[in-house]
């Protein structure tokens, strides 16, 4: 069993609905169907500025899938929610799912890098990670609470209608 942290992002269409739908799909992959999600944040775009603001969150769950199987599942969930691959890097998308952490594993391959390459630099990833798990240490990188004040600060605003929740599926 491996504890996986997945970043969720959306900046097209009903952004919060896309993330809610993805959480249900992720719950189907999770051991006991339990996914714990951070609060949702509205965040200024990293990359091209002529795109709408994102909604970002991070979730955590235990899985028996290996990391490559999990990546394939994340890409399948992105594609059922209308993500077109092969577009400009960092451009608008209805759903982006990134595998941030997979247990204590460090993986560097062409298809998959874990911890995720951007993890230490993005406030819209570190803040929800710290919300979920304030004591989290990123293997080979450091503690989230140390990284957060030093990372690039994209404007992030906590969305008040959402709060921490778990999804349980039988
Ligand atoms: N890949 C390698 N490692 C991983 C991993 N740990 N998780 C490979 C997921 N994928 C991984 O990803 C490109 C390739 O990365 C995949 O084929 C996979 O094999 P992609 O999702 O197709 O491309 P992308 O998302 O456009 O590019 P990239 O570099 O992954 O972008 P990011 O880092 O996902 O950033 N601004 C705000 N405020 N909030 C955001 O969430 N997101 C992005 C996209 C841009 N600006 C943003 C946000
Ligand atoms: Mg991505």
Short mmCIF file of N, CA and C and ligand atoms in Angstrom, two decimals:
data_model
loop_
_atom_site.label_atom_id
_atom_site.label_comp_id
_atom_site.label_asym_id
_atom_site.label_seq_id
_atom_site.Cartn_x
_atom_site.Cartn_y
_atom_site.Cartn_z
N UNK A 1 0.85 -1.20 0.00
CA UNK A 1 0.00 0.00 0.00
C UNK A 1 0.89 1.25 0.00
N UNK A 2 0.58 2.19 -0.86
CA UNK A 2 1.41 3.39 -0.95
C UNK A 2 0.56 4.64 -0.87
N UNK A 3 1.05 5.59 -0.07
CA UNK A 3 0.32 6.85 0.11
C UNK A 3 0.69 7.80 -1.02
N UNK A 4 -0.33 8.24 -1.76
CA UNK A 4 -0.10 9.08 -2.93
C UNK A 4 -0.76 10.43 -2.74
N UNK A 5 -0.03 11.47 -3.13
CA UNK A 5 -0.57 12.83 -3.12
C UNK A 5 -0.72 13.28 -4.57
N UNK A 6 -1.92 13.75 -4.92
CA UNK A 6 -2.20 14.17 -6.29
C UNK A 6 -2.68 15.62 -6.27
N UNK A 7 -2.07 16.45 -7.14
CA UNK A 7 -2.51 17.84 -7.30
C UNK A 7 -3.60 17.90 -8.34
N UNK A 8 -4.63 18.70 -8.05
CA UNK A 8 -5.74 18.89 -8.99
C UNK A 8 -5.80 20.36 -9.37
N UNK A 9 -5.99 20.63 -10.66
CA UNK A 9 -6.09 22.01 -11.12
C UNK A 9 -7.09 22.10 -12.26
N UNK A 10 -7.81 23.23 -12.31
CA UNK A 10 -8.76 23.46 -13.40
C UNK A 10 -8.87 24.95 -13.64
N UNK A 11 -8.88 25.36 -14.91
CA UNK A 11 -9.17 26.78 -15.19
C UNK A 11 -10.09 26.97 -16.39
N UNK A 12 -10.89 25.95 -16.68
CA UNK A 12 -11.87 26.09 -17.77
C UNK A 12 -13.19 25.47 -17.33
N UNK A 13 -14.28 26.10 -17.69
CA UNK A 13 -15.61 25.56 -17.36
C UNK A 13 -15.92 25.69 -15.88
N UNK A 14 -16.70 24.75 -15.36
CA UNK A 14 -17.05 24.76 -13.93
C UNK A 14 -15.89 24.12 -13.17
N UNK A 15 -14.95 24.98 -12.75
CA UNK A 15 -13.68 24.50 -12.23
C UNK A 15 -13.84 23.61 -10.99
N UNK A 16 -14.69 24.05 -10.07
CA UNK A 16 -14.86 23.27 -8.84
C UNK A 16 -15.55 21.93 -9.13
N UNK A 17 -16.48 21.95 -10.08
CA UNK A 17 -17.17 20.70 -10.45
C UNK A 17 -16.18 19.71 -11.07
N UNK A 18 -15.27 20.21 -11.91
CA UNK A 18 -14.27 19.31 -12.49
C UNK A 18 -13.44 18.64 -11.40
N UNK A 19 -13.10 19.41 -10.39
CA UNK A 19 -12.27 18.84 -9.32
C UNK A 19 -13.10 17.86 -8.47
N UNK A 20 -14.34 18.23 -8.18
CA UNK A 20 -15.22 17.29 -7.44
C UNK A 20 -15.38 15.98 -8.22
N UNK A 21 -15.60 16.10 -9.53
CA UNK A 21 -15.78 14.87 -10.34
C UNK A 21 -14.51 14.02 -10.31
N UNK A 22 -13.35 14.69 -10.40
CA UNK A 22 -12.08 13.95 -10.38
C UNK A 22 -11.89 13.25 -9.03
N UNK A 23 -12.31 13.88 -7.95
CA UNK A 23 -12.15 13.26 -6.63
C UNK A 23 -12.96 11.96 -6.54
N UNK A 24 -14.13 11.96 -7.17
CA UNK A 24 -14.94 10.73 -7.16
C UNK A 24 -14.23 9.64 -7.96
N UNK A 25 -13.68 10.01 -9.11
CA UNK A 25 -12.92 9.03 -9.90
C UNK A 25 -11.71 8.51 -9.13
N UNK A 26 -11.02 9.41 -8.42
CA UNK A 26 -9.85 8.99 -7.65
C UNK A 26 -10.25 8.07 -6.50
N UNK A 27 -11.43 8.34 -5.91
CA UNK A 27 -11.91 7.48 -4.82
C UNK A 27 -12.10 6.04 -5.29
N UNK A 28 -12.42 5.89 -6.58
CA UNK A 28 -12.59 4.53 -7.12
C UNK A 28 -11.26 3.79 -7.20
N UNK A 29 -10.15 4.54 -7.23
CA UNK A 29 -8.82 3.92 -7.29
C UNK A 29 -8.25 3.66 -5.91
N UNK A 30 -8.83 4.33 -4.91
CA UNK A 30 -8.20 4.37 -3.59
C UNK A 30 -8.59 3.17 -2.74
N UNK A 31 -7.67 2.76 -1.91
CA UNK A 31 -7.94 1.70 -0.96
C UNK A 31 -9.11 2.11 -0.08
N UNK A 32 -10.10 1.24 0.10
CA UNK A 32 -11.33 1.54 0.86
C UNK A 32 -12.10 2.72 0.29
N UNK A 33 -11.73 3.21 -0.90
CA UNK A 33 -12.47 4.31 -1.51
C UNK A 33 -12.38 5.61 -0.76
N UNK A 34 -11.32 5.77 0.01
CA UNK A 34 -11.21 6.99 0.82
C UNK A 34 -10.16 7.93 0.25
N UNK A 35 -10.60 9.14 -0.06
CA UNK A 35 -9.70 10.20 -0.54
C UNK A 35 -9.89 11.39 0.39
N UNK A 36 -8.80 11.93 0.89
CA UNK A 36 -8.89 13.13 1.73
C UNK A 36 -8.42 14.31 0.90
N UNK A 37 -9.22 15.39 0.87
CA UNK A 37 -8.87 16.52 0.01
C UNK A 37 -8.65 17.78 0.84
N UNK A 38 -7.71 18.59 0.38
CA UNK A 38 -7.45 19.90 1.02
C UNK A 38 -8.60 20.85 0.71
N UNK A 39 -8.62 22.02 1.35
CA UNK A 39 -9.51 23.08 0.86
C UNK A 39 -9.18 23.42 -0.59
N UNK A 40 -10.14 23.99 -1.29
CA UNK A 40 -9.92 24.47 -2.66
C UNK A 40 -9.39 25.91 -2.59
N UNK A 41 -8.52 26.25 -3.54
CA UNK A 41 -7.98 27.62 -3.65
C UNK A 41 -8.20 28.14 -5.06
N UNK A 42 -8.51 29.41 -5.17
CA UNK A 42 -8.46 30.07 -6.48
C UNK A 42 -7.08 30.71 -6.60
N UNK A 43 -6.39 30.49 -7.75
CA UNK A 43 -4.98 30.88 -7.85
C UNK A 43 -4.69 31.57 -9.17
N UNK A 44 -3.81 32.57 -9.12
CA UNK A 44 -3.40 33.26 -10.35
C UNK A 44 -2.59 32.30 -11.22
N UNK A 45 -2.74 32.41 -12.56
CA UNK A 45 -2.07 31.44 -13.43
C UNK A 45 -0.55 31.56 -13.42
N UNK A 46 0.10 30.43 -13.37
CA UNK A 46 1.54 30.34 -13.64
C UNK A 46 1.65 30.11 -15.14
N UNK A 47 2.63 30.70 -15.80
CA UNK A 47 2.75 30.54 -17.25
C UNK A 47 2.00 31.65 -17.95
N UNK A 48 1.46 31.38 -19.17
CA UNK A 48 0.78 32.44 -19.91
C UNK A 48 -0.27 33.14 -19.04
N UNK A 49 -0.24 34.48 -19.08
CA UNK A 49 -1.14 35.25 -18.20
C UNK A 49 -2.50 35.52 -18.84
N UNK A 50 -2.62 35.24 -20.16
CA UNK A 50 -3.90 35.46 -20.84
C UNK A 50 -4.80 34.23 -20.71
N UNK A 51 -4.86 33.67 -19.51
CA UNK A 51 -5.74 32.53 -19.25
C UNK A 51 -6.42 32.75 -17.91
N UNK A 52 -7.59 32.11 -17.72
CA UNK A 52 -8.33 32.36 -16.48
C UNK A 52 -7.60 31.83 -15.24
N UNK A 53 -8.02 32.33 -14.08
CA UNK A 53 -7.49 31.84 -12.81
C UNK A 53 -7.83 30.35 -12.65
N UNK A 54 -6.99 29.67 -11.89
CA UNK A 54 -7.19 28.25 -11.63
C UNK A 54 -7.92 28.04 -10.31
N UNK A 55 -8.56 26.88 -10.19
CA UNK A 55 -8.88 26.34 -8.87
C UNK A 55 -7.93 25.17 -8.65
N UNK A 56 -7.26 25.19 -7.51
CA UNK A 56 -6.30 24.12 -7.16
C UNK A 56 -6.63 23.48 -5.83
N UNK A 57 -6.30 22.23 -5.71
CA UNK A 57 -6.41 21.49 -4.46
C UNK A 57 -5.41 20.34 -4.52
N UNK A 58 -5.20 19.68 -3.39
CA UNK A 58 -4.37 18.47 -3.35
C UNK A 58 -5.15 17.41 -2.58
N UNK A 59 -5.06 16.18 -3.04
CA UNK A 59 -5.71 15.10 -2.28
C UNK A 59 -4.69 14.00 -1.98
N UNK A 60 -5.05 13.17 -0.99
CA UNK A 60 -4.16 12.08 -0.58
C UNK A 60 -4.99 10.82 -0.40
N UNK A 61 -4.42 9.70 -0.84
CA UNK A 61 -5.10 8.41 -0.68
C UNK A 61 -4.06 7.30 -0.75
N UNK A 62 -4.46 6.13 -0.24
CA UNK A 62 -3.60 4.95 -0.31
C UNK A 62 -4.01 4.12 -1.51
N UNK A 63 -3.02 3.56 -2.20
CA UNK A 63 -3.35 2.77 -3.39
C UNK A 63 -2.41 1.58 -3.53
N UNK A 64 -2.93 0.54 -4.15
CA UNK A 64 -2.09 -0.62 -4.48
C UNK A 64 -1.56 -0.53 -5.91
N UNK A 65 -2.02 0.47 -6.69
CA UNK A 65 -1.49 0.65 -8.04
C UNK A 65 -0.01 1.03 -7.96
N UNK A 66 0.78 0.59 -8.93
CA UNK A 66 2.17 1.08 -8.94
C UNK A 66 2.17 2.49 -9.55
N UNK A 67 3.25 3.25 -9.41
CA UNK A 67 3.20 4.66 -9.81
C UNK A 67 2.90 4.87 -11.30
N UNK A 68 3.33 3.94 -12.14
CA UNK A 68 3.08 4.10 -13.57
C UNK A 68 1.62 3.79 -13.90
N UNK A 69 1.07 2.79 -13.20
CA UNK A 69 -0.37 2.51 -13.37
C UNK A 69 -1.18 3.71 -12.88
N UNK A 70 -0.74 4.30 -11.77
CA UNK A 70 -1.47 5.45 -11.24
C UNK A 70 -1.41 6.63 -12.21
N UNK A 71 -0.23 6.89 -12.80
CA UNK A 71 -0.11 7.97 -13.79
C UNK A 71 -1.07 7.72 -14.96
N UNK A 72 -1.13 6.48 -15.43
CA UNK A 72 -2.03 6.16 -16.55
C UNK A 72 -3.48 6.44 -16.16
N UNK A 73 -3.84 6.13 -14.92
CA UNK A 73 -5.21 6.40 -14.45
C UNK A 73 -5.47 7.91 -14.38
N UNK A 74 -4.48 8.67 -13.93
CA UNK A 74 -4.66 10.14 -13.85
C UNK A 74 -4.89 10.69 -15.26
N UNK A 75 -4.14 10.17 -16.22
CA UNK A 75 -4.30 10.66 -17.61
C UNK A 75 -5.64 10.23 -18.19
N UNK A 76 -6.13 9.05 -17.79
CA UNK A 76 -7.45 8.60 -18.25
C UNK A 76 -8.53 9.52 -17.68
N UNK A 77 -8.41 9.87 -16.41
CA UNK A 77 -9.41 10.75 -15.78
C UNK A 77 -9.37 12.13 -16.43
N UNK A 78 -8.16 12.64 -16.70
CA UNK A 78 -8.05 13.93 -17.42
C UNK A 78 -8.77 13.86 -18.76
N UNK A 79 -8.57 12.76 -19.48
CA UNK A 79 -9.12 12.73 -20.84
C UNK A 79 -10.64 12.57 -20.81
N UNK A 80 -11.20 11.84 -19.84
CA UNK A 80 -12.67 11.76 -19.81
C UNK A 80 -13.28 13.10 -19.42
N UNK A 81 -12.49 13.96 -18.81
CA UNK A 81 -13.01 15.28 -18.49
C UNK A 81 -12.58 16.33 -19.52
N UNK A 82 -12.29 15.87 -20.72
CA UNK A 82 -12.18 16.80 -21.84
C UNK A 82 -10.82 17.42 -22.05
N UNK A 83 -9.80 16.91 -21.36
CA UNK A 83 -8.46 17.47 -21.54
C UNK A 83 -7.90 17.04 -22.88
N UNK A 84 -7.48 18.01 -23.69
CA UNK A 84 -6.83 17.67 -24.96
C UNK A 84 -5.35 17.76 -24.77
N UNK A 85 -4.66 16.65 -24.99
CA UNK A 85 -3.21 16.66 -24.81
C UNK A 85 -2.54 17.30 -26.03
N UNK A 86 -1.28 17.63 -25.90
CA UNK A 86 -0.51 18.15 -27.02
C UNK A 86 -0.75 19.62 -27.28
N UNK A 87 -1.38 20.31 -26.32
CA UNK A 87 -1.57 21.75 -26.50
C UNK A 87 -0.38 22.49 -25.88
N UNK A 88 -0.41 23.81 -26.02
CA UNK A 88 0.70 24.61 -25.51
C UNK A 88 0.96 24.29 -24.03
N UNK A 89 2.23 24.25 -23.66
CA UNK A 89 2.58 23.98 -22.28
C UNK A 89 1.99 25.04 -21.35
N UNK A 90 1.48 24.59 -20.22
CA UNK A 90 0.94 25.47 -19.18
C UNK A 90 -0.28 26.26 -19.65
N UNK A 91 -0.97 25.75 -20.67
CA UNK A 91 -2.15 26.46 -21.15
C UNK A 91 -3.41 25.97 -20.43
N UNK A 92 -4.55 26.66 -20.70
CA UNK A 92 -5.80 26.37 -20.02
C UNK A 92 -6.22 24.91 -20.17
N UNK A 93 -6.84 24.40 -19.13
CA UNK A 93 -7.33 23.03 -19.19
C UNK A 93 -8.46 22.83 -18.18
N UNK A 94 -9.46 21.95 -18.58
CA UNK A 94 -10.54 21.68 -17.63
C UNK A 94 -10.07 20.88 -16.43
N UNK A 95 -9.01 20.07 -16.63
CA UNK A 95 -8.51 19.29 -15.49
C UNK A 95 -7.06 18.91 -15.71
N UNK A 96 -6.24 19.14 -14.69
CA UNK A 96 -4.84 18.72 -14.70
C UNK A 96 -4.61 17.94 -13.42
N UNK A 97 -4.09 16.73 -13.56
CA UNK A 97 -3.79 15.90 -12.39
C UNK A 97 -2.31 15.58 -12.41
N UNK A 98 -1.60 15.95 -11.36
CA UNK A 98 -0.17 15.65 -11.29
C UNK A 98 0.10 14.77 -10.07
N UNK A 99 0.91 13.74 -10.27
CA UNK A 99 1.31 12.90 -9.15
C UNK A 99 2.45 13.61 -8.42
N UNK A 100 2.17 14.07 -7.22
CA UNK A 100 3.17 14.85 -6.46
C UNK A 100 4.14 13.94 -5.73
N UNK A 101 3.57 12.98 -4.99
CA UNK A 101 4.37 12.10 -4.14
C UNK A 101 3.79 10.69 -4.18
N UNK A 102 4.68 9.71 -4.10
CA UNK A 102 4.24 8.32 -4.05
C UNK A 102 5.06 7.65 -2.95
N UNK A 103 4.47 7.55 -1.76
CA UNK A 103 5.22 7.05 -0.61
C UNK A 103 6.52 7.83 -0.45
N UNK A 104 7.58 7.12 -0.17
CA UNK A 104 8.90 7.76 -0.06
C UNK A 104 9.70 7.63 -1.35
N UNK A 105 9.04 7.17 -2.42
CA UNK A 105 9.76 6.83 -3.65
C UNK A 105 10.30 8.06 -4.37
N UNK A 106 11.48 7.88 -4.97
CA UNK A 106 12.04 8.90 -5.87
C UNK A 106 12.22 8.23 -7.22
N UNK A 107 11.56 8.80 -8.24
CA UNK A 107 11.50 8.18 -9.56
C UNK A 107 11.89 9.24 -10.58
N UNK A 108 12.86 8.93 -11.43
CA UNK A 108 13.19 9.84 -12.53
C UNK A 108 13.23 9.02 -13.81
N UNK A 109 12.17 9.11 -14.59
CA UNK A 109 12.13 8.45 -15.90
C UNK A 109 11.56 9.46 -16.89
N UNK A 110 11.56 9.08 -18.15
CA UNK A 110 11.04 9.99 -19.17
C UNK A 110 9.55 10.27 -18.95
N UNK A 111 8.82 9.22 -18.55
CA UNK A 111 7.36 9.36 -18.38
C UNK A 111 6.96 9.96 -17.05
N UNK A 112 7.77 9.76 -16.03
CA UNK A 112 7.31 10.10 -14.68
C UNK A 112 8.47 10.55 -13.80
N UNK A 113 8.31 11.71 -13.17
CA UNK A 113 9.26 12.18 -12.17
C UNK A 113 8.51 12.39 -10.86
N UNK A 114 8.97 11.73 -9.80
CA UNK A 114 8.37 11.84 -8.47
C UNK A 114 9.50 11.97 -7.45
N UNK A 115 9.43 12.92 -6.51
CA UNK A 115 8.42 13.96 -6.39
C UNK A 115 8.31 14.82 -7.66
N UNK A 116 7.12 15.37 -7.90
CA UNK A 116 6.87 16.19 -9.09
C UNK A 116 7.89 17.32 -9.17
N UNK A 117 8.37 17.62 -10.38
CA UNK A 117 9.46 18.59 -10.53
C UNK A 117 9.13 19.97 -9.97
N UNK A 118 7.87 20.38 -10.03
CA UNK A 118 7.53 21.74 -9.59
C UNK A 118 7.12 21.84 -8.13
N UNK A 119 7.18 20.73 -7.41
CA UNK A 119 6.53 20.68 -6.09
C UNK A 119 7.05 21.73 -5.11
N UNK A 120 8.37 22.02 -5.16
CA UNK A 120 8.94 22.90 -4.14
C UNK A 120 8.79 24.37 -4.49
N UNK A 121 8.27 24.66 -5.70
CA UNK A 121 8.29 26.05 -6.18
C UNK A 121 6.93 26.70 -6.27
N UNK A 122 5.87 25.97 -5.98
CA UNK A 122 4.52 26.48 -6.28
C UNK A 122 3.69 26.59 -5.02
N UNK A 123 3.33 27.81 -4.68
CA UNK A 123 2.51 27.99 -3.46
C UNK A 123 1.16 27.31 -3.60
N UNK A 124 0.65 27.21 -4.85
CA UNK A 124 -0.68 26.59 -5.01
C UNK A 124 -0.63 25.07 -4.85
N UNK A 125 0.57 24.52 -4.71
CA UNK A 125 0.73 23.10 -4.37
C UNK A 125 1.13 22.96 -2.89
N UNK A 126 2.09 23.77 -2.45
CA UNK A 126 2.60 23.63 -1.08
C UNK A 126 1.57 24.00 -0.03
N UNK A 127 0.76 25.05 -0.29
CA UNK A 127 -0.23 25.44 0.73
C UNK A 127 -1.25 24.34 0.99
N UNK A 128 -1.89 23.77 -0.08
CA UNK A 128 -2.81 22.67 0.22
C UNK A 128 -2.13 21.43 0.79
N UNK A 129 -0.86 21.18 0.40
CA UNK A 129 -0.14 20.06 1.02
C UNK A 129 0.03 20.29 2.52
N UNK A 130 0.37 21.53 2.88
CA UNK A 130 0.55 21.86 4.30
C UNK A 130 -0.78 21.80 5.05
N UNK A 131 -1.87 22.18 4.38
CA UNK A 131 -3.20 22.06 5.00
C UNK A 131 -3.52 20.60 5.32
N UNK A 132 -3.20 19.73 4.37
CA UNK A 132 -3.53 18.30 4.53
C UNK A 132 -2.67 17.65 5.58
N UNK A 133 -1.39 18.03 5.59
CA UNK A 133 -0.40 17.27 6.36
C UNK A 133 0.75 18.21 6.76
N UNK A 134 0.57 18.99 7.85
CA UNK A 134 1.56 20.02 8.19
C UNK A 134 2.95 19.46 8.46
N UNK A 135 3.06 18.19 8.83
CA UNK A 135 4.37 17.61 9.14
C UNK A 135 5.03 16.95 7.95
N UNK A 136 4.46 17.12 6.76
CA UNK A 136 4.95 16.39 5.59
C UNK A 136 6.38 16.80 5.20
N UNK A 137 7.20 15.79 4.95
CA UNK A 137 8.55 16.02 4.43
C UNK A 137 8.62 15.40 3.04
N UNK A 138 9.05 16.20 2.06
CA UNK A 138 9.15 15.72 0.68
C UNK A 138 10.50 15.04 0.51
N UNK A 139 10.50 13.75 0.13
CA UNK A 139 11.77 13.01 0.06
C UNK A 139 12.80 13.73 -0.82
N UNK A 140 13.98 13.95 -0.26
CA UNK A 140 15.07 14.58 -1.01
C UNK A 140 14.92 16.07 -1.18
N UNK A 141 13.84 16.68 -0.66
CA UNK A 141 13.59 18.10 -0.90
C UNK A 141 13.48 18.89 0.41
N UNK A 142 12.63 18.46 1.33
CA UNK A 142 12.52 19.15 2.61
C UNK A 142 11.09 19.20 3.11
N UNK A 143 10.92 19.90 4.26
CA UNK A 143 9.61 19.98 4.90
C UNK A 143 8.74 21.03 4.21
N UNK A 144 7.46 20.71 3.99
CA UNK A 144 6.59 21.67 3.28
C UNK A 144 6.52 23.00 4.01
N UNK A 145 6.52 22.97 5.33
CA UNK A 145 6.39 24.24 6.06
C UNK A 145 7.65 25.10 5.95
N UNK A 146 8.80 24.48 5.65
CA UNK A 146 10.02 25.26 5.38
C UNK A 146 10.01 25.81 3.96
N UNK A 147 9.48 25.00 3.03
CA UNK A 147 9.51 25.39 1.61
C UNK A 147 8.50 26.50 1.31
N UNK A 148 7.37 26.47 1.99
CA UNK A 148 6.26 27.37 1.65
C UNK A 148 6.63 28.86 1.67
N UNK A 149 7.28 29.34 2.75
CA UNK A 149 7.59 30.78 2.73
C UNK A 149 8.66 31.16 1.71
N UNK A 150 9.42 30.17 1.20
CA UNK A 150 10.52 30.48 0.28
C UNK A 150 10.14 30.30 -1.19
N UNK A 151 8.94 29.74 -1.46
CA UNK A 151 8.61 29.40 -2.85
C UNK A 151 8.05 30.62 -3.57
N UNK A 152 7.86 30.45 -4.89
CA UNK A 152 7.26 31.53 -5.68
C UNK A 152 5.81 31.71 -5.23
N UNK A 153 5.44 32.95 -4.88
CA UNK A 153 4.11 33.18 -4.33
C UNK A 153 3.15 33.59 -5.44
N UNK A 154 2.39 32.62 -5.94
CA UNK A 154 1.30 32.96 -6.84
C UNK A 154 0.15 33.40 -5.95
N UNK A 155 -0.64 34.41 -6.39
CA UNK A 155 -1.76 34.83 -5.57
C UNK A 155 -2.70 33.66 -5.35
N UNK A 156 -2.93 33.32 -4.09
CA UNK A 156 -3.87 32.22 -3.84
C UNK A 156 -4.91 32.66 -2.82
N UNK A 157 -6.17 32.33 -3.08
CA UNK A 157 -7.29 32.73 -2.22
C UNK A 157 -8.10 31.50 -1.87
N UNK A 158 -8.23 31.27 -0.58
CA UNK A 158 -8.98 30.09 -0.16
C UNK A 158 -10.45 30.29 -0.48
N UNK A 159 -11.08 29.29 -1.06
CA UNK A 159 -12.50 29.39 -1.39
C UNK A 159 -13.30 28.94 -0.17
N UNK A 160 -14.17 29.84 0.29
CA UNK A 160 -14.80 29.59 1.59
C UNK A 160 -15.90 28.54 1.55
N UNK A 161 -16.44 28.28 0.37
CA UNK A 161 -17.54 27.32 0.33
C UNK A 161 -17.06 25.88 0.49
N UNK A 162 -15.77 25.66 0.26
CA UNK A 162 -15.26 24.30 0.35
C UNK A 162 -14.38 24.18 1.57
N UNK A 163 -14.41 23.02 2.20
CA UNK A 163 -13.47 22.78 3.27
C UNK A 163 -13.03 21.33 3.21
N UNK A 164 -12.16 20.98 4.11
CA UNK A 164 -11.60 19.65 4.06
C UNK A 164 -12.71 18.61 4.08
N UNK A 165 -12.57 17.59 3.29
CA UNK A 165 -13.62 16.57 3.24
C UNK A 165 -13.01 15.24 2.86
N UNK A 166 -13.73 14.21 3.18
CA UNK A 166 -13.33 12.88 2.75
C UNK A 166 -14.43 12.32 1.87
N UNK A 167 -14.06 11.52 0.93
CA UNK A 167 -15.04 10.86 0.09
C UNK A 167 -14.93 9.37 0.39
N UNK A 168 -16.03 8.77 0.78
CA UNK A 168 -16.02 7.33 1.06
C UNK A 168 -16.89 6.64 0.04
N UNK A 169 -16.35 5.61 -0.56
CA UNK A 169 -17.15 4.82 -1.51
C UNK A 169 -17.05 3.37 -1.12
N UNK A 170 -18.15 2.63 -1.25
CA UNK A 170 -18.10 1.20 -0.91
C UNK A 170 -17.50 0.42 -2.08
N1 LIG B 1 5.03 13.57 -16.06
C1 LIG B 1 6.25 13.42 -15.49
N2 LIG B 1 6.12 13.38 -14.14
C2 LIG B 1 4.80 13.53 -13.86
C3 LIG B 1 4.08 13.56 -12.64
N3 LIG B 1 4.70 13.45 -11.44
N4 LIG B 1 2.73 13.73 -12.71
C4 LIG B 1 4.85 13.66 -17.50
C5 LIG B 1 2.10 13.87 -13.91
N5 LIG B 1 2.75 13.83 -15.13
C6 LIG B 1 4.10 13.66 -15.08
O1 LIG B 1 2.30 16.55 -18.55
C7 LIG B 1 3.38 16.32 -19.43
C8 LIG B 1 4.03 14.96 -19.15
O2 LIG B 1 4.60 14.99 -17.85
C9 LIG B 1 3.08 13.78 -19.09
O3 LIG B 1 2.93 13.17 -20.33
C10 LIG B 1 3.71 12.84 -18.06
O4 LIG B 1 4.23 11.67 -18.66
P1 LIG B 1 0.99 17.20 -19.10
O5 LIG B 1 0.01 17.15 -17.97
O6 LIG B 1 0.63 16.57 -20.38
O7 LIG B 1 1.50 18.65 -19.48
P2 LIG B 1 1.28 20.01 -18.74
O8 LIG B 1 0.46 19.79 -17.52
O9 LIG B 1 0.82 21.02 -19.73
O10 LIG B 1 2.74 20.40 -18.42
P3 LIG B 1 3.41 20.36 -17.05
O11 LIG B 1 4.83 20.78 -17.23
O12 LIG B 1 3.11 19.07 -16.34
O13 LIG B 1 2.63 21.53 -16.39
P4 LIG B 1 2.15 21.58 -14.92
O14 LIG B 1 3.33 21.57 -14.08
O15 LIG B 1 1.12 20.53 -14.71
O16 LIG B 1 1.51 23.00 -14.91
N6 LIG B 1 -1.23 27.90 -12.74
C11 LIG B 1 -1.92 27.74 -11.58
N7 LIG B 1 -2.21 28.81 -10.82
N8 LIG B 1 -2.33 26.50 -11.16
C12 LIG B 1 -2.05 25.35 -11.88
O17 LIG B 1 -2.45 24.25 -11.48
N9 LIG B 1 -0.95 24.41 -13.82
C13 LIG B 1 -0.23 24.52 -14.93
C14 LIG B 1 0.29 23.29 -15.58
C15 LIG B 1 0.14 25.83 -15.47
N10 LIG B 1 -0.24 26.96 -14.62
C16 LIG B 1 -0.92 26.79 -13.48
C17 LIG B 1 -1.31 25.48 -13.09
MG1 LIG B 2 0.26 18.15 -15.69
#
